[in-house]
Amino acid sequence: MMPHLSTRDEQLLSDYLDGQLSARDVAAFEKRLRVDKALQTAVSDLRRLKVMLQRVPRYRVPRNFMLTPAMVNAKARRSKGFWLPLMRLSTAAAVFLLAAVFVLEGLPGGIPALRANPIPAAAPAMHNLAAENVDQANPPPIIPRNDPAQGHGGGGEVPAVIEVQPNEKQMETQVEPQAEPQALMAPAAPLATPAPALDIFASTPAAGLAVPPALSATESAAPAILPFTVESLVEDAVPAAGQEEDSNAAILGIRPTDERHMLATPDEMAKAVPPVPPVPSEVVQQNAPEEGKIWLWIKAALVLAALFTGTAAVLLQRKAKM
Amino acid sequence: MDEAALVSAAVRGDLDAFNRLVLAYQGLAYNVACRILSDQHAAEDVTQTAFFSAYRNLKKFRGGSFRSWVMRIVTNACYDELRRRQRHPEMPLEPLDSESDEEFDNPTWMKDQNPGPEDVYDQHQLHQAVQHCLDDLADDFRAVVVLVDIEGMDYQEVSQIIDKPLGTIKSRLSRARFKLKDCLKSSWEQLPLGLRLEAEESV
């Protein structure tokens, strides 16, 4: 059995037979060839092979491979198609949009249009401030001045008898500023049957406030009749400049207004109105997760679109090649 | 019209000029495809595809040997077909019989249209033996030995066709030759005597 030649000797032998060796390499190889039997056998085998390969019969061309105009046009039309370019364009667009989303997401403010509307701060509860500081058990009846059943409003004489049920508690409690002014003009509670008392009302514009002899609620349950006119009520409601020290004097159980025509002092209002609770941080932070979800959905949709159109483009391209 | 003029006309869109180039090289292209693919029907499709691809990409021809450029397209098309076969292996509906009478009655592999009976037999035997040993080679080695030893191209041209360095071509060729030698030596005794004697005399 002939010894197997090394890869280098096989290469040398092949180059030698093809005339690819330099003159010096040829001389060295032939010197070896004279003494190496295995090399001699290999050289003769390789030469025989080359002869055989050159004599291998050639195939006859079965037909003419020339191109026709119809073939060229049909192939060109088929290769262009419609779906393949569309899928390629869609893939490119999806990838571009995905890149744009990543870039925009990295911006400090993101896309303003995608920010969720901030949840408004919790509005302070609207308390019925008027009800909180009014004695529900003994609310003072309020008789509108313009009630025709009660008399004539505005200036002038007040022929009707105005009856008031004094409420000792109301003389000291605060009146809420939110108490609507109309409430003062609301239909009053039914008039109590007037006690048999003197009609001491006189249509004198100069009549001032007079403390009825039976004003004290502890002494009499009968309604007291205050000898005062509408003008005096107005004057007392809006105290003159020199009467500021009496501005807080209660009239009809309701404290008169201050200079701003408010029913209570600012301190009283501050005490009455509860402080607005701060918006909890959870409400402020609620916007961030909403925005993140939108980004996630957009990115997922773009990735799916790119994968689908890219796969379709590859399949269409393979089909076009076949 | 020489080849350079035909190529220039074909690049400008002259289909007739391109077809004259096809006529000149279709035999070489078809034979190379047959030897690499070992399938005449597949070689026919690959050859047609390769020429159509060459026509579409004429503008990419940058000069030099048009034959090398076309053969590169043909070789790449053969590689594509071989890869496609590996992905989708096909089973023939009928078993191929190398000793079938049809091969002798219709020797399509014979270029010579008027062979004698003995010549037909000898050529058939040689063809069968060589193709059998070629099929045992790897695709890259097979292409090199077909282009150099069967089609008679030089190393430089084959280097351009295969798009590999000259040293790679030499290395692949030497390894392919020794593999073929070992394969054919086993069936050397079955080869016709006349063929063997002729080969011995050439040595």
PDB file of C-alpha atoms in Angstrom, chain B residues 11-172:
ATOM      1  CA  VAL B  11     -25.482  47.185 -21.744  1.00  0.00           C
ATOM      2  CA  ARG B  12     -27.290  49.874 -23.742  1.00  0.00           C
ATOM      3  CA  GLY B  13     -30.329  47.573 -23.897  1.00  0.00           C
ATOM      4  CA  ASP B  14     -29.749  45.723 -27.183  1.00  0.00           C
ATOM      5  CA  LEU B  15     -31.417  42.352 -26.583  1.00  0.00           C
ATOM      6  CA  ASP B  16     -30.157  40.889 -29.831  1.00  0.00           C
ATOM      7  CA  ALA B  17     -26.551  41.668 -28.888  1.00  0.00           C
ATOM      8  CA  PHE B  18     -27.088  39.998 -25.549  1.00  0.00           C
ATOM      9  CA  ASN B  19     -28.571  36.913 -27.203  1.00  0.00           C
ATOM     10  CA  ARG B  20     -25.481  36.553 -29.368  1.00  0.00           C
ATOM     11  CA  LEU B  21     -23.457  36.429 -26.180  1.00  0.00           C
ATOM     12  CA  VAL B  22     -25.871  33.825 -24.825  1.00  0.00           C
ATOM     13  CA  LEU B  23     -25.289  31.634 -27.869  1.00  0.00           C
ATOM     14  CA  ALA B  24     -21.546  31.875 -27.323  1.00  0.00           C
ATOM     15  CA  TYR B  25     -21.591  30.803 -23.696  1.00  0.00           C
ATOM     16  CA  GLN B  26     -24.725  28.716 -23.184  1.00  0.00           C
ATOM     17  CA  GLY B  27     -22.884  25.421 -23.839  1.00  0.00           C
ATOM     18  CA  LEU B  28     -20.235  26.176 -21.219  1.00  0.00           C
ATOM     19  CA  ALA B  29     -22.840  27.394 -18.738  1.00  0.00           C
ATOM     20  CA  TYR B  30     -25.063  24.364 -19.222  1.00  0.00           C
ATOM     21  CA  ASN B  31     -22.200  21.870 -18.867  1.00  0.00           C
ATOM     22  CA  VAL B  32     -20.864  23.468 -15.725  1.00  0.00           C
ATOM     23  CA  ALA B  33     -24.363  23.465 -14.241  1.00  0.00           C
ATOM     24  CA  CYS B  34     -24.836  19.794 -15.181  1.00  0.00           C
ATOM     25  CA  ARG B  35     -21.555  18.749 -13.555  1.00  0.00           C
ATOM     26  CA  ILE B  36     -22.143  20.748 -10.398  1.00  0.00           C
ATOM     27  CA  LEU B  37     -25.808  19.829  -9.974  1.00  0.00           C
ATOM     28  CA  SER B  38     -25.599  16.313 -11.432  1.00  0.00           C
ATOM     29  CA  ASP B  39     -29.101  16.924 -12.813  1.00  0.00           C
ATOM     30  CA  GLN B  40     -29.815  18.005 -16.370  1.00  0.00           C
ATOM     31  CA  HIS B  41     -33.296  19.362 -15.743  1.00  0.00           C
ATOM     32  CA  ALA B  42     -32.119  21.448 -12.812  1.00  0.00           C
ATOM     33  CA  ALA B  43     -29.135  22.584 -14.863  1.00  0.00           C
ATOM     34  CA  GLU B  44     -31.520  23.753 -17.621  1.00  0.00           C
ATOM     35  CA  ASP B  45     -33.507  25.903 -15.209  1.00  0.00           C
ATOM     36  CA  VAL B  46     -30.405  27.271 -13.548  1.00  0.00           C
ATOM     37  CA  THR B  47     -28.840  28.176 -16.893  1.00  0.00           C
ATOM     38  CA  GLN B  48     -31.944  30.058 -18.036  1.00  0.00           C
ATOM     39  CA  THR B  49     -32.192  31.834 -14.698  1.00  0.00           C
ATOM     40  CA  ALA B  50     -28.533  32.754 -14.809  1.00  0.00           C
ATOM     41  CA  PHE B  51     -28.770  34.330 -18.267  1.00  0.00           C
ATOM     42  CA  PHE B  52     -31.861  36.263 -17.293  1.00  0.00           C
ATOM     43  CA  SER B  53     -30.087  37.493 -14.177  1.00  0.00           C
ATOM     44  CA  ALA B  54     -27.093  38.486 -16.297  1.00  0.00           C
ATOM     45  CA  TYR B  55     -29.330  40.530 -18.596  1.00  0.00           C
ATOM     46  CA  ARG B  56     -30.983  42.335 -15.679  1.00  0.00           C
ATOM     47  CA  ASN B  57     -27.627  43.128 -14.092  1.00  0.00           C
ATOM     48  CA  LEU B  58     -25.748  44.137 -17.226  1.00  0.00           C
ATOM     49  CA  LYS B  59     -25.267  47.624 -15.873  1.00  0.00           C
ATOM     50  CA  LYS B  60     -23.210  46.128 -13.028  1.00  0.00           C
ATOM     51  CA  PHE B  61     -20.646  44.671 -15.454  1.00  0.00           C
ATOM     52  CA  ARG B  62     -17.480  46.658 -14.914  1.00  0.00           C
ATOM     53  CA  GLY B  63     -15.462  45.326 -17.828  1.00  0.00           C
ATOM     54  CA  GLY B  64     -12.910  42.519 -17.973  1.00  0.00           C
ATOM     55  CA  SER B  65     -13.760  38.962 -18.981  1.00  0.00           C
ATOM     56  CA  PHE B  66     -17.451  38.688 -19.832  1.00  0.00           C
ATOM     57  CA  ARG B  67     -17.106  34.908 -19.744  1.00  0.00           C
ATOM     58  CA  SER B  68     -15.848  35.004 -16.152  1.00  0.00           C
ATOM     59  CA  TRP B  69     -18.682  37.368 -15.227  1.00  0.00           C
ATOM     60  CA  VAL B  70     -21.360  35.114 -16.731  1.00  0.00           C
ATOM     61  CA  MET B  71     -19.841  31.944 -15.256  1.00  0.00           C
ATOM     62  CA  ARG B  72     -19.809  33.566 -11.855  1.00  0.00           C
ATOM     63  CA  ILE B  73     -23.555  34.131 -12.160  1.00  0.00           C
ATOM     64  CA  VAL B  74     -24.030  30.534 -13.292  1.00  0.00           C
ATOM     65  CA  THR B  75     -21.926  29.130 -10.424  1.00  0.00           C
ATOM     66  CA  ASN B  76     -23.760  31.203  -7.839  1.00  0.00           C
ATOM     67  CA  ALA B  77     -27.075  30.052  -9.276  1.00  0.00           C
ATOM     68  CA  CYS B  78     -25.855  26.456  -8.928  1.00  0.00           C
ATOM     69  CA  TYR B  79     -24.914  27.082  -5.297  1.00  0.00           C
ATOM     70  CA  ASP B  80     -28.368  28.546  -4.685  1.00  0.00           C
ATOM     71  CA  GLU B  81     -29.951  25.456  -6.175  1.00  0.00           C
ATOM     72  CA  LEU B  82     -27.776  23.176  -4.034  1.00  0.00           C
ATOM     73  CA  ARG B  83     -28.741  25.109  -0.906  1.00  0.00           C
ATOM     74  CA  ARG B  84     -32.378  24.923  -1.894  1.00  0.00           C
ATOM     75  CA  ARG B  85     -32.045  21.161  -2.251  1.00  0.00           C
ATOM     76  CA  GLN B  86     -30.572  20.908   1.208  1.00  0.00           C
ATOM     77  CA  ARG B  87     -33.485  22.836   2.638  1.00  0.00           C
ATOM     78  CA  HIS B  88     -36.081  20.936   0.600  1.00  0.00           C
ATOM     79  CA  PRO B  89     -34.735  17.489  -0.331  1.00  0.00           C
ATOM     80  CA  GLU B  90     -36.656  15.932  -3.196  1.00  0.00           C
ATOM     81  CA  MET B  91     -37.326  12.263  -3.756  1.00  0.00           C
ATOM     82  CA  PRO B  92     -37.626  11.202  -7.384  1.00  0.00           C
ATOM     83  CA  LEU B  93     -40.918   9.572  -8.317  1.00  0.00           C
ATOM     84  CA  GLU B  94     -39.118   6.833 -10.186  1.00  0.00           C
ATOM     85  CA  PRO B  95     -35.759   5.366  -9.208  1.00  0.00           C
ATOM     86  CA  LEU B  96     -32.971   6.589 -11.423  1.00  0.00           C
ATOM     87  CA  ASP B  97     -31.332   3.677 -13.203  1.00  0.00           C
ATOM     88  CA  SER B  98     -27.911   4.543 -14.512  1.00  0.00           C
ATOM     89  CA  GLU B  99     -27.902   1.378 -16.553  1.00  0.00           C
ATOM     90  CA  SER B 100     -31.246   2.037 -18.203  1.00  0.00           C
ATOM     91  CA  ASP B 101     -31.511   1.496 -21.908  1.00  0.00           C
ATOM     92  CA  GLU B 102     -32.847   4.994 -22.353  1.00  0.00           C
ATOM     93  CA  GLU B 103     -29.469   6.422 -21.540  1.00  0.00           C
ATOM     94  CA  PHE B 104     -27.968   4.480 -24.430  1.00  0.00           C
ATOM     95  CA  ASP B 105     -30.793   5.154 -26.860  1.00  0.00           C
ATOM     96  CA  ASN B 106     -30.822   8.862 -26.246  1.00  0.00           C
ATOM     97  CA  PRO B 107     -27.376   9.886 -25.088  1.00  0.00           C
ATOM     98  CA  THR B 108     -28.123  13.548 -24.405  1.00  0.00           C
ATOM     99  CA  TRP B 109     -24.825  13.835 -22.667  1.00  0.00           C
ATOM    100  CA  MET B 110     -22.989  13.231 -25.923  1.00  0.00           C
ATOM    101  CA  LYS B 111     -21.985  16.329 -27.791  1.00  0.00           C
ATOM    102  CA  ASP B 112     -21.005  14.276 -30.769  1.00  0.00           C
ATOM    103  CA  GLN B 113     -24.212  13.463 -32.612  1.00  0.00           C
ATOM    104  CA  ASN B 114     -22.736  10.520 -34.541  1.00  0.00           C
ATOM    105  CA  PRO B 115     -20.852   8.341 -32.045  1.00  0.00           C
ATOM    106  CA  GLY B 116     -19.999   4.724 -32.725  1.00  0.00           C
ATOM    107  CA  PRO B 117     -21.429   2.030 -30.484  1.00  0.00           C
ATOM    108  CA  GLU B 118     -18.181   1.427 -28.705  1.00  0.00           C
ATOM    109  CA  ASP B 119     -17.564   5.097 -28.260  1.00  0.00           C
ATOM    110  CA  VAL B 120     -21.006   5.542 -26.840  1.00  0.00           C
ATOM    111  CA  TYR B 121     -20.374   2.782 -24.363  1.00  0.00           C
ATOM    112  CA  ASP B 122     -16.950   4.050 -23.381  1.00  0.00           C
ATOM    113  CA  GLN B 123     -18.106   7.574 -22.972  1.00  0.00           C
ATOM    114  CA  HIS B 124     -21.078   6.463 -20.975  1.00  0.00           C
ATOM    115  CA  GLN B 125     -18.904   4.473 -18.619  1.00  0.00           C
ATOM    116  CA  LEU B 126     -16.494   7.348 -18.169  1.00  0.00           C
ATOM    117  CA  HIS B 127     -19.290   9.793 -17.670  1.00  0.00           C
ATOM    118  CA  GLN B 128     -20.884   7.605 -15.027  1.00  0.00           C
ATOM    119  CA  ALA B 129     -17.636   7.036 -13.175  1.00  0.00           C
ATOM    120  CA  VAL B 130     -16.552  10.655 -13.151  1.00  0.00           C
ATOM    121  CA  GLN B 131     -19.957  12.021 -12.226  1.00  0.00           C
ATOM    122  CA  HIS B 132     -20.256   9.499  -9.424  1.00  0.00           C
ATOM    123  CA  CYS B 133     -16.939  10.628  -7.945  1.00  0.00           C
ATOM    124  CA  LEU B 134     -17.792  14.300  -8.495  1.00  0.00           C
ATOM    125  CA  ASP B 135     -21.004  13.826  -6.535  1.00  0.00           C
ATOM    126  CA  ASP B 136     -18.964  12.654  -3.561  1.00  0.00           C
ATOM    127  CA  LEU B 137     -17.036  15.922  -3.432  1.00  0.00           C
ATOM    128  CA  ALA B 138     -18.092  18.949  -1.431  1.00  0.00           C
ATOM    129  CA  ASP B 139     -19.785  21.700  -3.450  1.00  0.00           C
ATOM    130  CA  ASP B 140     -16.825  24.087  -3.300  1.00  0.00           C
ATOM    131  CA  PHE B 141     -14.286  21.435  -4.356  1.00  0.00           C
ATOM    132  CA  ARG B 142     -16.521  20.134  -7.114  1.00  0.00           C
ATOM    133  CA  ALA B 143     -16.955  23.577  -8.715  1.00  0.00           C
ATOM    134  CA  VAL B 144     -13.175  24.191  -8.795  1.00  0.00           C
ATOM    135  CA  VAL B 145     -12.254  20.838 -10.380  1.00  0.00           C
ATOM    136  CA  VAL B 146     -15.073  21.181 -12.937  1.00  0.00           C
ATOM    137  CA  LEU B 147     -13.961  24.655 -13.999  1.00  0.00           C
ATOM    138  CA  VAL B 148     -10.209  23.865 -14.071  1.00  0.00           C
ATOM    139  CA  ASP B 149      -9.878  20.212 -15.101  1.00  0.00           C
ATOM    140  CA  ILE B 150     -13.090  19.631 -17.090  1.00  0.00           C
ATOM    141  CA  GLU B 151     -13.662  23.053 -18.655  1.00  0.00           C
ATOM    142  CA  GLY B 152      -9.964  23.959 -18.902  1.00  0.00           C
ATOM    143  CA  MET B 153     -10.017  27.393 -17.247  1.00  0.00           C
ATOM    144  CA  ASP B 154      -6.929  28.871 -15.635  1.00  0.00           C
ATOM    145  CA  TYR B 155      -6.460  29.577 -11.954  1.00  0.00           C
ATOM    146  CA  GLN B 156      -6.884  33.345 -12.234  1.00  0.00           C
ATOM    147  CA  GLU B 157     -10.166  33.122 -14.077  1.00  0.00           C
ATOM    148  CA  VAL B 158     -11.523  30.523 -11.667  1.00  0.00           C
ATOM    149  CA  SER B 159     -10.466  32.782  -8.790  1.00  0.00           C
ATOM    150  CA  GLN B 160     -12.642  35.537 -10.280  1.00  0.00           C
ATOM    151  CA  ILE B 161     -15.563  33.192 -10.865  1.00  0.00           C
ATOM    152  CA  ILE B 162     -15.528  31.629  -7.413  1.00  0.00           C
ATOM    153  CA  ASP B 163     -14.541  34.958  -5.857  1.00  0.00           C
ATOM    154  CA  LYS B 164     -11.820  33.372  -3.740  1.00  0.00           C
ATOM    155  CA  PRO B 165      -8.089  34.061  -3.497  1.00  0.00           C
ATOM    156  CA  LEU B 166      -5.668  32.216  -5.791  1.00  0.00           C
ATOM    157  CA  GLY B 167      -4.210  30.228  -2.912  1.00  0.00           C
ATOM    158  CA  THR B 168      -7.661  28.985  -1.948  1.00  0.00           C
ATOM    159  CA  ILE B 169      -8.297  27.881  -5.516  1.00  0.00           C
ATOM    160  CA  LYS B 170      -5.023  25.929  -5.618  1.00  0.00           C
ATOM    161  CA  SER B 171      -5.665  24.320  -2.269  1.00  0.00           C
ATOM    162  CA  ARG B 172      -9.198  23.263  -3.136  1.00  0.00           C
TER     163      ARG B 172
END
